[in-house]
């Protein structure tokens, strides 16, 4: 906060983060500019040759980080399994052995329905997106939400919470539900799982949104503009 208060130009990744920085660090709003994080659209991209596994939900959520909202997703997934026991949840995460997440999964009776994948490369994650039916981002708060953008870039339909900057980042590139609401998350995931036309449309919308706003060429041009503005102000 001592450093932030002395700066004349600050760039952050979302309007939500800008508001938080202004409030928490006492920075004047006029000092702040927003340039979103970018994603490699040649790396995260649709793979039409990969067949999607019907009923497989994928999420990238640090298993033992409370703000990532994994318990919310697990409670929602429990409802989905009760409707169709064949459904599976693929988590790009590594839970603490014997930790709270493992205990919660056992308590919900979901052990046979969940697969964890740890230390996956970006290429592997993109392929896992391609083989899944829908991506979920259940975070309670995100300053940006890069996993949501990566999922949209991969062309998989996305259901996200509105935690922090997520509603701003996802917008019309996916379906957004209230953060922490496992019932709303379950209902919205069910809509996508049971409606192939909706799923296909969401996948297309997400990819288009990333190409417009979050590919590296777009974000780099915005950052260059900020540097030039700083130079001109000197």
mmCIF file of C-alpha atoms in Angstrom:
data_model
loop_
_atom_site.group_PDB
_atom_site.id
_atom_site.type_symbol
_atom_site.label_atom_id
_atom_site.label_comp_id
_atom_site.label_asym_id
_atom_site.label_seq_id
_atom_site.Cartn_x
_atom_site.Cartn_y
_atom_site.Cartn_z
ATOM 1 C CA UNK A 1 0.000 0.000 0.000
ATOM 2 C CA UNK A 2 2.949 2.370 0.624
ATOM 3 C CA UNK A 3 4.192 1.790 -2.920
ATOM 4 C CA UNK A 4 0.755 1.976 -4.591
ATOM 5 C CA UNK A 5 0.037 5.357 -3.065
ATOM 6 C CA UNK A 6 3.168 6.831 -4.684
ATOM 7 C CA UNK A 7 2.474 5.610 -8.221
ATOM 8 C CA UNK A 8 0.969 7.781 -10.940
ATOM 9 C CA UNK A 9 0.089 4.885 -13.281
ATOM 10 C CA UNK A 10 -1.209 1.468 -12.230
ATOM 11 C CA UNK A 11 -2.422 -1.238 -14.590
ATOM 12 C CA UNK A 12 -4.561 -4.094 -13.313
ATOM 13 C CA UNK A 13 -6.509 -6.901 -14.960
ATOM 14 C CA UNK A 14 -10.190 -6.122 -14.285
ATOM 15 C CA UNK A 15 -12.544 -3.368 -13.190
ATOM 16 C CA UNK A 16 -13.243 -5.428 -10.080
ATOM 17 C CA UNK A 17 -9.543 -5.491 -9.184
ATOM 18 C CA UNK A 18 -9.277 -1.763 -9.886
ATOM 19 C CA UNK A 19 -12.102 -1.050 -7.463
ATOM 20 C CA UNK A 20 -10.516 -3.270 -4.815
ATOM 21 C CA UNK A 21 -7.118 -1.599 -5.250
ATOM 22 C CA UNK A 22 -8.679 1.866 -4.960
ATOM 23 C CA UNK A 23 -10.520 0.850 -1.786
ATOM 24 C CA UNK A 24 -7.886 -1.283 -0.064
ATOM 25 C CA UNK A 25 -4.769 0.732 -0.974
ATOM 26 C CA UNK A 26 -6.285 4.224 -1.025
ATOM 27 C CA UNK A 27 -5.362 4.744 -4.674
ATOM 28 C CA UNK A 28 -7.204 7.443 -6.614
ATOM 29 C CA UNK A 29 -9.374 5.821 -9.324
ATOM 30 C CA UNK A 30 -7.901 8.102 -12.006
ATOM 31 C CA UNK A 31 -4.499 6.453 -11.539
ATOM 32 C CA UNK A 32 -5.843 3.009 -12.477
ATOM 33 C CA UNK A 33 -6.178 1.494 -15.944
ATOM 34 C CA UNK A 34 -7.453 -1.965 -16.886
ATOM 35 C CA UNK A 35 -5.709 -4.323 -19.305
ATOM 36 C CA UNK A 36 -6.960 -7.911 -19.049
ATOM 37 C CA UNK A 37 -4.778 -10.984 -18.886
ATOM 38 C CA UNK A 38 -4.285 -12.691 -22.210
ATOM 39 C CA UNK A 39 -4.431 -16.319 -23.246
ATOM 40 C CA UNK A 40 -2.592 -18.152 -26.018
ATOM 41 C CA UNK A 41 -5.403 -18.901 -28.480
ATOM 42 C CA UNK A 42 -3.107 -21.210 -30.469
ATOM 43 C CA UNK A 43 -2.563 -23.313 -27.360
ATOM 44 C CA UNK A 44 -6.049 -23.191 -25.865
ATOM 45 C CA UNK A 45 -8.331 -23.927 -28.794
ATOM 46 C CA UNK A 46 -11.145 -26.260 -29.855
ATOM 47 C CA UNK A 47 -10.097 -29.770 -30.890
ATOM 48 C CA UNK A 48 -12.938 -30.981 -33.150
ATOM 49 C CA UNK A 49 -11.292 -34.384 -33.602
ATOM 50 C CA UNK A 50 -11.662 -35.181 -29.869
ATOM 51 C CA UNK A 51 -14.982 -36.762 -28.873
ATOM 52 C CA UNK A 52 -16.621 -35.268 -25.818
ATOM 53 C CA UNK A 53 -17.488 -37.621 -22.965
ATOM 54 C CA UNK A 54 -21.161 -37.033 -22.251
ATOM 55 C CA UNK A 55 -21.739 -36.084 -18.646
ATOM 56 C CA UNK A 56 -18.124 -35.186 -17.846
ATOM 57 C CA UNK A 57 -17.687 -31.862 -16.035
ATOM 58 C CA UNK A 58 -14.230 -30.300 -15.800
ATOM 59 C CA UNK A 59 -12.934 -27.694 -13.375
ATOM 60 C CA UNK A 60 -9.600 -26.128 -12.539
ATOM 61 C CA UNK A 61 -9.852 -25.309 -8.861
ATOM 62 C CA UNK A 62 -7.172 -25.483 -6.202
ATOM 63 C CA UNK A 63 -8.603 -28.235 -4.037
ATOM 64 C CA UNK A 64 -7.690 -26.790 -0.644
ATOM 65 C CA UNK A 65 -7.986 -23.048 -1.360
ATOM 66 C CA UNK A 66 -11.315 -21.876 0.125
ATOM 67 C CA UNK A 67 -11.839 -18.974 -2.297
ATOM 68 C CA UNK A 68 -11.803 -21.364 -5.280
ATOM 69 C CA UNK A 69 -15.216 -22.672 -4.194
ATOM 70 C CA UNK A 70 -14.612 -26.382 -4.721
ATOM 71 C CA UNK A 71 -17.033 -27.419 -1.923
ATOM 72 C CA UNK A 72 -19.770 -25.482 -3.745
ATOM 73 C CA UNK A 73 -19.051 -27.429 -6.928
ATOM 74 C CA UNK A 74 -18.942 -30.742 -5.055
ATOM 75 C CA UNK A 75 -22.363 -30.116 -3.508
ATOM 76 C CA UNK A 76 -23.739 -29.180 -6.933
ATOM 77 C CA UNK A 77 -22.167 -32.263 -8.484
ATOM 78 C CA UNK A 78 -23.791 -34.452 -5.821
ATOM 79 C CA UNK A 79 -27.198 -33.301 -7.116
ATOM 80 C CA UNK A 80 -26.187 -34.014 -10.707
ATOM 81 C CA UNK A 81 -25.063 -37.537 -9.833
ATOM 82 C CA UNK A 82 -28.367 -38.191 -8.096
ATOM 83 C CA UNK A 83 -30.065 -37.379 -11.420
ATOM 84 C CA UNK A 84 -27.621 -39.429 -13.510
ATOM 85 C CA UNK A 85 -25.133 -41.722 -11.710
ATOM 86 C CA UNK A 86 -22.986 -41.979 -14.868
ATOM 87 C CA UNK A 87 -21.775 -38.388 -14.555
ATOM 88 C CA UNK A 88 -18.129 -37.704 -13.792
ATOM 89 C CA UNK A 89 -16.173 -34.722 -12.463
ATOM 90 C CA UNK A 90 -12.622 -34.159 -13.689
ATOM 91 C CA UNK A 91 -10.622 -31.813 -11.458
ATOM 92 C CA UNK A 92 -7.352 -30.251 -12.578
ATOM 93 C CA UNK A 93 -6.033 -30.123 -9.042
ATOM 94 C CA UNK A 94 -4.019 -32.009 -6.466
ATOM 95 C CA UNK A 95 -5.780 -32.309 -3.086
ATOM 96 C CA UNK A 96 -3.898 -32.605 0.171
ATOM 97 C CA UNK A 97 -3.642 -36.269 1.068
ATOM 98 C CA UNK A 98 -6.004 -36.938 3.958
ATOM 99 C CA UNK A 99 -7.188 -33.325 3.856
ATOM 100 C CA UNK A 100 -10.597 -31.699 4.080
ATOM 101 C CA UNK A 101 -11.365 -32.064 0.382
ATOM 102 C CA UNK A 102 -10.855 -35.826 0.373
ATOM 103 C CA UNK A 103 -12.953 -36.151 3.519
ATOM 104 C CA UNK A 104 -15.756 -34.056 2.005
ATOM 105 C CA UNK A 105 -15.797 -36.171 -1.164
ATOM 106 C CA UNK A 106 -16.101 -39.328 0.916
ATOM 107 C CA UNK A 107 -18.868 -37.789 3.008
ATOM 108 C CA UNK A 108 -20.837 -36.947 -0.149
ATOM 109 C CA UNK A 109 -20.347 -40.463 -1.523
ATOM 110 C CA UNK A 110 -18.610 -39.190 -4.659
ATOM 111 C CA UNK A 111 -15.318 -41.098 -4.547
ATOM 112 C CA UNK A 112 -16.075 -43.161 -7.653
ATOM 113 C CA UNK A 113 -17.285 -40.156 -9.621
ATOM 114 C CA UNK A 114 -14.287 -37.821 -9.335
ATOM 115 C CA UNK A 115 -10.875 -37.950 -10.994
ATOM 116 C CA UNK A 116 -8.012 -35.631 -10.057
ATOM 117 C CA UNK A 117 -5.313 -34.714 -12.559
ATOM 118 C CA UNK A 118 -2.254 -32.972 -11.172
ATOM 119 C CA UNK A 119 0.771 -31.419 -12.902
ATOM 120 C CA UNK A 120 -0.889 -31.445 -16.324
ATOM 121 C CA UNK A 121 0.727 -29.422 -19.102
ATOM 122 C CA UNK A 122 -1.228 -26.709 -20.879
ATOM 123 C CA UNK A 123 -1.550 -28.995 -23.897
ATOM 124 C CA UNK A 124 -2.944 -31.769 -21.708
ATOM 125 C CA UNK A 125 -5.412 -29.391 -20.050
ATOM 126 C CA UNK A 126 -6.632 -28.217 -23.448
ATOM 127 C CA UNK A 127 -7.219 -31.816 -24.484
ATOM 128 C CA UNK A 128 -9.101 -32.519 -21.254
ATOM 129 C CA UNK A 129 -11.323 -29.521 -22.008
ATOM 130 C CA UNK A 130 -11.951 -30.964 -25.465
ATOM 131 C CA UNK A 131 -13.062 -34.337 -24.088
ATOM 132 C CA UNK A 132 -15.389 -32.841 -21.441
ATOM 133 C CA UNK A 133 -19.000 -31.694 -21.837
ATOM 134 C CA UNK A 134 -18.964 -28.531 -19.718
ATOM 135 C CA UNK A 135 -16.475 -26.515 -17.660
ATOM 136 C CA UNK A 136 -17.280 -25.087 -14.241
ATOM 137 C CA UNK A 137 -15.598 -22.214 -12.397
ATOM 138 C CA UNK A 138 -17.117 -22.086 -8.889
ATOM 139 C CA UNK A 139 -14.804 -19.498 -7.289
ATOM 140 C CA UNK A 140 -16.077 -17.299 -4.496
ATOM 141 C CA UNK A 141 -13.681 -14.556 -5.591
ATOM 142 C CA UNK A 142 -11.291 -13.988 -8.503
ATOM 143 C CA UNK A 143 -9.359 -10.869 -9.360
ATOM 144 C CA UNK A 144 -9.520 -12.016 -12.980
ATOM 145 C CA UNK A 145 -10.207 -15.735 -13.500
ATOM 146 C CA UNK A 146 -7.755 -17.126 -16.049
ATOM 147 C CA UNK A 147 -9.221 -20.686 -15.957
ATOM 148 C CA UNK A 148 -12.525 -19.245 -17.191
ATOM 149 C CA UNK A 149 -10.789 -17.579 -20.136
ATOM 150 C CA UNK A 150 -8.802 -20.723 -20.941
ATOM 151 C CA UNK A 151 -12.018 -22.761 -20.966
ATOM 152 C CA UNK A 152 -13.730 -20.258 -23.258
ATOM 153 C CA UNK A 153 -10.695 -20.283 -25.554
ATOM 154 C CA UNK A 154 -10.923 -24.075 -25.715
ATOM 155 C CA UNK A 155 -14.492 -23.810 -26.980
ATOM 156 C CA UNK A 156 -16.087 -25.746 -24.134
ATOM 157 C CA UNK A 157 -19.374 -24.404 -22.702
ATOM 158 C CA UNK A 158 -18.725 -22.605 -19.441
ATOM 159 C CA UNK A 159 -20.745 -22.203 -16.255
ATOM 160 C CA UNK A 160 -19.133 -19.730 -13.880
ATOM 161 C CA UNK A 161 -19.889 -18.053 -10.593
ATOM 162 C CA UNK A 162 -20.037 -14.271 -10.439
ATOM 163 C CA UNK A 163 -17.340 -14.153 -7.748
ATOM 164 C CA UNK A 164 -15.153 -11.064 -7.974
ATOM 165 C CA UNK A 165 -14.292 -10.289 -11.599
ATOM 166 C CA UNK A 166 -15.776 -13.450 -13.097
ATOM 167 C CA UNK A 167 -19.089 -11.954 -14.214
ATOM 168 C CA UNK A 168 -17.153 -9.130 -15.886
ATOM 169 C CA UNK A 169 -14.719 -11.520 -17.585
ATOM 170 C CA UNK A 170 -17.212 -14.193 -18.685
ATOM 171 C CA UNK A 171 -20.131 -11.897 -19.667
ATOM 172 C CA UNK A 172 -21.902 -13.487 -22.664
ATOM 173 C CA UNK A 173 -19.166 -16.104 -23.108
ATOM 174 C CA UNK A 174 -20.871 -18.457 -20.653
ATOM 175 C CA UNK A 175 -23.630 -18.802 -18.081
ATOM 176 C CA UNK A 176 -23.114 -17.033 -14.745
ATOM 177 C CA UNK A 177 -24.595 -18.020 -11.370
ATOM 178 C CA UNK A 178 -24.328 -16.445 -7.892
ATOM 179 C CA UNK A 179 -21.093 -17.324 -6.090
ATOM 180 C CA UNK A 180 -21.598 -19.855 -3.311
ATOM 181 C CA UNK A 181 -25.005 -21.039 -4.594
ATOM 182 C CA UNK A 182 -24.650 -24.781 -5.172
ATOM 183 C CA UNK A 183 -28.317 -25.162 -6.177
ATOM 184 C CA UNK A 184 -28.022 -22.540 -8.924
ATOM 185 C CA UNK A 185 -24.762 -24.096 -10.081
ATOM 186 C CA UNK A 186 -26.330 -27.562 -10.263
ATOM 187 C CA UNK A 187 -29.395 -26.292 -12.132
ATOM 188 C CA UNK A 188 -27.325 -24.402 -14.686
ATOM 189 C CA UNK A 189 -24.900 -27.269 -15.255
ATOM 190 C CA UNK A 190 -27.929 -29.533 -15.751
ATOM 191 C CA UNK A 191 -29.247 -27.158 -18.433
ATOM 192 C CA UNK A 192 -26.002 -27.402 -20.383
ATOM 193 C CA UNK A 193 -25.620 -31.155 -19.900
ATOM 194 C CA UNK A 194 -29.125 -31.835 -21.172
ATOM 195 C CA UNK A 195 -29.182 -29.377 -24.095
ATOM 196 C CA UNK A 196 -26.568 -30.046 -26.825
ATOM 197 C CA UNK A 197 -27.682 -27.013 -28.827
ATOM 198 C CA UNK A 198 -27.179 -24.701 -25.853
ATOM 199 C CA UNK A 199 -23.807 -26.311 -25.135
ATOM 200 C CA UNK A 200 -22.667 -25.824 -28.718
ATOM 201 C CA UNK A 201 -23.801 -22.182 -28.771
ATOM 202 C CA UNK A 202 -22.043 -21.418 -25.480
ATOM 203 C CA UNK A 203 -18.821 -22.992 -26.715
ATOM 204 C CA UNK A 204 -18.889 -20.819 -29.822
ATOM 205 C CA UNK A 205 -19.737 -17.668 -27.845
ATOM 206 C CA UNK A 206 -16.908 -18.270 -25.402
ATOM 207 C CA UNK A 207 -14.323 -18.725 -28.144
ATOM 208 C CA UNK A 208 -15.525 -15.588 -29.932
ATOM 209 C CA UNK A 209 -15.315 -13.552 -26.729
ATOM 210 C CA UNK A 210 -11.725 -14.638 -26.126
ATOM 211 C CA UNK A 211 -10.728 -13.790 -29.694
ATOM 212 C CA UNK A 212 -12.227 -10.305 -29.292
ATOM 213 C CA UNK A 213 -10.923 -9.406 -25.849
ATOM 214 C CA UNK A 214 -8.368 -11.839 -24.385
ATOM 215 C CA UNK A 215 -6.008 -13.059 -27.097
ATOM 216 C CA UNK A 216 -2.415 -11.922 -26.601
ATOM 217 C CA UNK A 217 -2.324 -9.635 -29.638
ATOM 218 C CA UNK A 218 -5.295 -7.614 -28.332
ATOM 219 C CA UNK A 219 -3.979 -7.436 -24.763
ATOM 220 C CA UNK A 220 -0.448 -6.564 -25.913
ATOM 221 C CA UNK A 221 -1.751 -3.655 -28.009
ATOM 222 C CA UNK A 222 -3.617 -2.335 -24.983
ATOM 223 C CA UNK A 223 -0.487 -2.610 -22.846
ATOM 224 C CA UNK A 224 1.611 -0.789 -25.423
ATOM 225 C CA UNK A 225 -0.974 1.998 -25.381
ATOM 226 C CA UNK A 226 -0.589 2.262 -21.611
ATOM 227 C CA UNK A 227 3.214 2.489 -21.842
ATOM 228 C CA UNK A 228 2.937 5.202 -24.499
ATOM 229 C CA UNK A 229 0.485 7.153 -22.329
ATOM 230 C CA UNK A 230 2.913 6.927 -19.390
ATOM 231 C CA UNK A 231 5.809 8.144 -21.569
ATOM 232 C CA UNK A 232 3.739 11.049 -22.887
ATOM 233 C CA UNK A 233 2.830 12.044 -19.326
ATOM 234 C CA UNK A 234 6.480 12.306 -18.244
#
